[in-house]
CSV table of C-alpha atoms in Angstrom, one decimal:
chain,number,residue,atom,x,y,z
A,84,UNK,CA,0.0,0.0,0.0
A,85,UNK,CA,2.8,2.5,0.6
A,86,UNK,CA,4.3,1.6,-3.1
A,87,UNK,CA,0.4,1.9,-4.5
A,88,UNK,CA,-2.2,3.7,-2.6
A,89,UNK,CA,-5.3,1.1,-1.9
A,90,UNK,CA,-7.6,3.7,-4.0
A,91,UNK,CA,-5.5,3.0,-7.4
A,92,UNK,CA,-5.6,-0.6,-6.8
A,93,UNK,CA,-9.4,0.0,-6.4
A,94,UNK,CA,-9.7,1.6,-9.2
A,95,UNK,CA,-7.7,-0.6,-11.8
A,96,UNK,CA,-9.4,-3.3,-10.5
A,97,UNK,CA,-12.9,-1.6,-11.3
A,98,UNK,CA,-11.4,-1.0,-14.6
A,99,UNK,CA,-10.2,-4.3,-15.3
A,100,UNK,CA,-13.7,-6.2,-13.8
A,101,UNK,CA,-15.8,-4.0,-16.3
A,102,UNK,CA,-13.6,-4.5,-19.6
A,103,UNK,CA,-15.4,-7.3,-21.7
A,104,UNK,CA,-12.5,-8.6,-23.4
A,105,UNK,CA,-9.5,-8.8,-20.4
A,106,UNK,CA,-9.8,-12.0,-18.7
A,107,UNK,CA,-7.0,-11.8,-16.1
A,108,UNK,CA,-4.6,-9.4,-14.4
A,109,UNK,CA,-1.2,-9.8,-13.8
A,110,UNK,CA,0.3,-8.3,-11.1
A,111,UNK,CA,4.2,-8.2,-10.0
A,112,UNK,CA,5.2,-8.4,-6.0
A,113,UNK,CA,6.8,-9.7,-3.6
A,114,UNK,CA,6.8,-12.4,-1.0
A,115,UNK,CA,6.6,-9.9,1.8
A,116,UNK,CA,3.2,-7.9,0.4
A,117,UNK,CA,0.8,-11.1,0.1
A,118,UNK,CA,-0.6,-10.5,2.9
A,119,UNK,CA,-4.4,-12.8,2.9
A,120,UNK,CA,-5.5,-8.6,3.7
A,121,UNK,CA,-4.1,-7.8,0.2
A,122,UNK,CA,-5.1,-10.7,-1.7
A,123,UNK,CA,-8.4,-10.4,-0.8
A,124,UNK,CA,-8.5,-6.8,-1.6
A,125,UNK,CA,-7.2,-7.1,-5.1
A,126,UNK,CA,-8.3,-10.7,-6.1
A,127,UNK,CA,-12.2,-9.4,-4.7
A,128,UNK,CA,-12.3,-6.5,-6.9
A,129,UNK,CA,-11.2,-8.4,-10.1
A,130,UNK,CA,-15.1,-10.5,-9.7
A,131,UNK,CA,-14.7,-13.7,-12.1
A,132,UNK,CA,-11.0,-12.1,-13.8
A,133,UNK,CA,-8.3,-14.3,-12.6
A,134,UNK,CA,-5.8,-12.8,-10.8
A,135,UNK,CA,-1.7,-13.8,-11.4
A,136,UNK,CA,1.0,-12.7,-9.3
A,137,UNK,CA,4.4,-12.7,-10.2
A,138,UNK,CA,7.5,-12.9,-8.6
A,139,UNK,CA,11.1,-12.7,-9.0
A,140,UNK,CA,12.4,-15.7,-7.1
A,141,UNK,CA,15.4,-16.5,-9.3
A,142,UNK,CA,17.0,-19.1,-7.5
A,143,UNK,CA,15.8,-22.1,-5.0
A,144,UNK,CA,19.9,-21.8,-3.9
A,145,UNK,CA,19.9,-19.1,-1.2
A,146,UNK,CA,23.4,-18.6,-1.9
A,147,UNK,CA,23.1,-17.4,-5.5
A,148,UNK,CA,19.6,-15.9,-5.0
A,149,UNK,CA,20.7,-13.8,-2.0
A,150,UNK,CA,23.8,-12.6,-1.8
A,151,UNK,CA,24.5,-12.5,-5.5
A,152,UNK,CA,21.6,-11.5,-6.7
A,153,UNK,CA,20.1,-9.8,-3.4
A,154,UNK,CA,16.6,-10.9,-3.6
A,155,UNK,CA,16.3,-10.6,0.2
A,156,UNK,CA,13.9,-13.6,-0.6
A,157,UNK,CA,13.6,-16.7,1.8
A,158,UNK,CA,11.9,-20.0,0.7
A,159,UNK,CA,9.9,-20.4,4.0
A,160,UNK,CA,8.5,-16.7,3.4
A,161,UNK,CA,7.7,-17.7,-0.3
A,162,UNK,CA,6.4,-21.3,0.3
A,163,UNK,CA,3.9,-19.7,3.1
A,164,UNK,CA,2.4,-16.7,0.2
A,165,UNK,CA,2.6,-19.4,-2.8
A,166,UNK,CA,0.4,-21.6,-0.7
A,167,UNK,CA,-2.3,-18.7,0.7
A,168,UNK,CA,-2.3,-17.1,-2.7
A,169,UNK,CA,-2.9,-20.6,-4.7
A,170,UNK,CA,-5.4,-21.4,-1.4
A,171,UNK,CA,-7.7,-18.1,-2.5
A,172,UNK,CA,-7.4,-19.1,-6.7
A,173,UNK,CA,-4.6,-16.6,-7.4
A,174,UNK,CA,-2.6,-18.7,-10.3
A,175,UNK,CA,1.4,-18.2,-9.4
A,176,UNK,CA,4.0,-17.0,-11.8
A,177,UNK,CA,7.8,-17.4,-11.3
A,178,UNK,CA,10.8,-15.6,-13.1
A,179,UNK,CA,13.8,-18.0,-12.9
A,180,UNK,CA,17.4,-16.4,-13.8
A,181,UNK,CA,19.6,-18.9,-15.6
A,182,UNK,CA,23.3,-18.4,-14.8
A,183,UNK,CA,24.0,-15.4,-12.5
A,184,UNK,CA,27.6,-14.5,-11.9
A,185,UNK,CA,29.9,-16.9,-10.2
A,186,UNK,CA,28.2,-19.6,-11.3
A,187,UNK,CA,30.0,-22.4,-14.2
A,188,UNK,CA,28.3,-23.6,-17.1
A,189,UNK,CA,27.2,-26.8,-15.6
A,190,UNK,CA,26.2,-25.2,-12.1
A,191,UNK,CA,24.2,-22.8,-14.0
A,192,UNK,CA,22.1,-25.8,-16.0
A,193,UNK,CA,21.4,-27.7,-12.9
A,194,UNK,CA,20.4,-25.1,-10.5
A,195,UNK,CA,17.9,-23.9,-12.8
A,196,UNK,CA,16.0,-27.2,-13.6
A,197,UNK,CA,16.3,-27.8,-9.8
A,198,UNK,CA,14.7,-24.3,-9.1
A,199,UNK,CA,11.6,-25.4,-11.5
A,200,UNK,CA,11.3,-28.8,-10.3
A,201,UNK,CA,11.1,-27.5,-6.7
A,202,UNK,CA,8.7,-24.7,-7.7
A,203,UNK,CA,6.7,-27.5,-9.3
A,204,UNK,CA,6.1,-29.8,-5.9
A,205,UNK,CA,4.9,-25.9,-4.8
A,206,UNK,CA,2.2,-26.2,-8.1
A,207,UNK,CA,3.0,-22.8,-9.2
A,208,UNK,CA,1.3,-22.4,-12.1
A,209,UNK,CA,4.1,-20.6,-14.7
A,210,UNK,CA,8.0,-21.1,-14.5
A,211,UNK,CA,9.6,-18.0,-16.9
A,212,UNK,CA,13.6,-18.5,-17.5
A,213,UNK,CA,15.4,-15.4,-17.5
A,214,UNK,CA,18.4,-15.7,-19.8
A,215,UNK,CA,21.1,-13.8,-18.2
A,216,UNK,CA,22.5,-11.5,-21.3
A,217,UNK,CA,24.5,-8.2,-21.1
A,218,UNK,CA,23.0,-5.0,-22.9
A,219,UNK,CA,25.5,-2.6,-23.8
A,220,UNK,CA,25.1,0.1,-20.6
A,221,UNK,CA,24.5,-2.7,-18.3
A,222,UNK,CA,26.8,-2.7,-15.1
A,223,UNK,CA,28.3,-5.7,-16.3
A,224,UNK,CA,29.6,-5.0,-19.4
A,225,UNK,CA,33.0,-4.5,-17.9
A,226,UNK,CA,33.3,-7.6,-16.3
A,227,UNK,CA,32.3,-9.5,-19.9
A,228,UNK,CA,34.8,-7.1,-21.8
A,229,UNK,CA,37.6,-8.3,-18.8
A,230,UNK,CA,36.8,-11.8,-20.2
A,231,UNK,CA,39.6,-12.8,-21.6
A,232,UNK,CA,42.2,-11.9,-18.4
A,233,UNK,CA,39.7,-12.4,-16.0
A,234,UNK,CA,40.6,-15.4,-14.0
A,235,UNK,CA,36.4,-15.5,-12.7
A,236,UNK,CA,35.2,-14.6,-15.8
A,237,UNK,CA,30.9,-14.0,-16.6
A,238,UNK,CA,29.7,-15.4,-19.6
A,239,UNK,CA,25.8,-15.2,-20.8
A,240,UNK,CA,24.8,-18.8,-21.0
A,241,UNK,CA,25.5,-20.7,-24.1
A,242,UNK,CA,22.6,-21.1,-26.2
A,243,UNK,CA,23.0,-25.0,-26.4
A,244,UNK,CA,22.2,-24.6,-22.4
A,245,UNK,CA,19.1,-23.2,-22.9
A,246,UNK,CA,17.9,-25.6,-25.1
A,247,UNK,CA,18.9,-28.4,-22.7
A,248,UNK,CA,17.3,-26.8,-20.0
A,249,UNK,CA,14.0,-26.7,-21.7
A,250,UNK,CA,14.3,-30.4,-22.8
A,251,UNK,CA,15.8,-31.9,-19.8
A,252,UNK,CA,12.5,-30.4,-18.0
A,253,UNK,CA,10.4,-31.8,-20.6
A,254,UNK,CA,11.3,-34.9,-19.1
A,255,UNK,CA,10.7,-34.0,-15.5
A,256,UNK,CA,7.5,-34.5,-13.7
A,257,UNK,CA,6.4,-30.7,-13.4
A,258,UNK,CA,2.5,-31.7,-12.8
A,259,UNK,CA,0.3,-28.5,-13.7
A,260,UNK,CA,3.5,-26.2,-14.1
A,261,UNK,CA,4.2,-24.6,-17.1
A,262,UNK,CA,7.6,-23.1,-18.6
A,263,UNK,CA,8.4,-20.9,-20.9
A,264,UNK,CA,11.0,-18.4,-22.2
A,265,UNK,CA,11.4,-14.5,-21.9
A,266,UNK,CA,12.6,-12.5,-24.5
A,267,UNK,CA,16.4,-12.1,-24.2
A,268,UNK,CA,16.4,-8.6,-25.1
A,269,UNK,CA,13.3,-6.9,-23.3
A,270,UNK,CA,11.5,-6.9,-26.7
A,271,UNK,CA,13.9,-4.4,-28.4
A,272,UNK,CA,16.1,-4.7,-31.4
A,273,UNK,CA,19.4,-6.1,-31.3
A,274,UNK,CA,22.1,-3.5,-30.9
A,275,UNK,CA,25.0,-4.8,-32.8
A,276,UNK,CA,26.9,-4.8,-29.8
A,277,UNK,CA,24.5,-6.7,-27.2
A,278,UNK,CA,26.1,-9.5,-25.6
A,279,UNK,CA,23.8,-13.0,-26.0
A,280,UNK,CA,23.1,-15.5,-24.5
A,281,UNK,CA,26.5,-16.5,-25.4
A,282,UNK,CA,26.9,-16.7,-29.5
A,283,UNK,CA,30.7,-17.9,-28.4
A,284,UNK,CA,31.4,-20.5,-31.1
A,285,UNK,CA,28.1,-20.5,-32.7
A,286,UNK,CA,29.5,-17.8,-34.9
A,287,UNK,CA,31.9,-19.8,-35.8
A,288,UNK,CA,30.0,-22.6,-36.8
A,289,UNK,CA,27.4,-20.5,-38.5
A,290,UNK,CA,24.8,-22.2,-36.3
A,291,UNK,CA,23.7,-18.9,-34.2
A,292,UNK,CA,20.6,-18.2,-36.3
A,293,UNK,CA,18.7,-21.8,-36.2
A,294,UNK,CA,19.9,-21.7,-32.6
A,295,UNK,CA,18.3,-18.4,-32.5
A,296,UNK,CA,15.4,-18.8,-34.1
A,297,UNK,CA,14.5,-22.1,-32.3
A,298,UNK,CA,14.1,-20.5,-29.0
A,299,UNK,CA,12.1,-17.2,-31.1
A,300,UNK,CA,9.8,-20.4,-32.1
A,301,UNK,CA,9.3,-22.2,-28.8
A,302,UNK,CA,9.1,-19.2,-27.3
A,303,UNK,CA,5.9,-18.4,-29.0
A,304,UNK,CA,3.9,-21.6,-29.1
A,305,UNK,CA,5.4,-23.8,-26.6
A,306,UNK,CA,6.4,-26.3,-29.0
A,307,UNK,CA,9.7,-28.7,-28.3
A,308,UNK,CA,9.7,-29.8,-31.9
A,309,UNK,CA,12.0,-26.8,-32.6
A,310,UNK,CA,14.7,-28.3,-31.2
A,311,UNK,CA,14.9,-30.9,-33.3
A,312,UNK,CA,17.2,-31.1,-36.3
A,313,UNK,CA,19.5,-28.4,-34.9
A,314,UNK,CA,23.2,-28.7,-36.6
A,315,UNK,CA,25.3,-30.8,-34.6
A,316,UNK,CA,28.4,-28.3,-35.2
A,317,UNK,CA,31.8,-28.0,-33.5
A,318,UNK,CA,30.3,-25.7,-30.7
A,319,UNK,CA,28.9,-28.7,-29.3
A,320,UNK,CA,31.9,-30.9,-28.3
A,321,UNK,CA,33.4,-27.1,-26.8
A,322,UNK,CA,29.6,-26.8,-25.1
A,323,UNK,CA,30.2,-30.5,-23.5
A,324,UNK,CA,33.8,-29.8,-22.5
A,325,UNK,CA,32.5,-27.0,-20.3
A,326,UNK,CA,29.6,-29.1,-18.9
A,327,UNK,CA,32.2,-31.6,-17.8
A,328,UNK,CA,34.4,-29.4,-16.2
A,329,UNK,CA,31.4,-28.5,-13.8
């Protein structure tokens, strides 16, 4: 209430309610702010428009989702709202970063199919991968231009990881939990000079664009099939070196 006064929430909800053609509201907080007080008050003025709240939780590794990426965010405090939100019909969506800084390749992969599985036993509804990528202003550009004398270097996540991510969790168990892929680039054009996820050998096999322009695809219908086909270049045996070496 101190970020939005009750009376706007009031009155986009009003707003929303009346609109024939919106049939839900999405709404981003925190942890902290679902309070059953505010639930009711928002999800109550929306009538029969379902209400979706989404939240940054990242990470279910405290470590990375803490103190490296500051989320001030602890599972016990998140478990609790998921579960009273989900209790009053409030469908659950969760961004999930893959591969914040300090962590390898490998780490990167596993924490976040473990972060969706784990979100999954919670049954929220919507798992959203969050690419980590470097824009050109971005704070850490200079740590991705000290790449190559940089003994703790940050690299984007290779493109080949993405796509593994999304098939290995094709194979998990998720029950009603969906996942899909944000945009890498906030919807705008590609500057020449924005930084992947990581294009690292792909532009020397040539393979960038299918890789590419599988994960535009999936992105917008969901559909695995994709990811078939893609060219089995030499930035695959340099991918798996990198898995390996954890």
């Amino acid at each position: 209430e101190q970020e939005v006064p009750i009376s706007i929430v009031n009155f986009l909800n009003t707003q929303v309610h009346k609109h024939p053609t919106i049939r839900s509201l999405m709404v981003e907080s925190r942890s902290e702010y679902l309070t059953p007080e505010w639930l009711e008050t928002i999800a109550d003025g929306l009538g029969n428009k379902q209400l979706w709240i989404a939240i940054g939780f990242e990470s279910w590794n405290d470590h990375y989702r803490n103190h490296i990426m500051g989320k001030g965010e602890t599972i016990d405090r998140f478990t609790k709202a998921v579960a009273r939100a989900k209790n009053m019909g409030i469908k659950i969506f969760c961004y999930c970063f893959l591969k914040c800084h300090g962590m390898s390749e490998a780490e990167a992969v596993a924490d976040t199919i473990n972060t969706i599985e784990q979100l999954s036993r919670l049954c929220v509804d919507m798992c959203s991968i969050s690419a980590a990528y470097v824009p050109p202003q971005f704070l850490a550009r200079p740590i991705y231009n000290a790449f190559h004398s940089s003994q703790n270097p940050f690299r984007p996540p290779w493109l080949r990881s993405i796509i593994h991510v999304l098939q290995v969790l094709r194979t998990k168990n998720l029950g009603s939990t969906r996942v899909r892929l944000n945009q890498f680039d906030e919807g705008e054009q590609l500057p020449t000079n924005w930084v992947s996820p990581d294009p690292r050998n792909h532009e020397v096999c040539g393979c960038a664009d299918s890789f590419y322009k599988a994960l535009s695809n999936f992105r917008e219908d969901g559909n695995y099939a994709h990811f078939e086909n893609l060219p089995d270049t030499c930035c695959k045996k340099a991918w798996d070196e990198e898995m390996r070496a954890g």
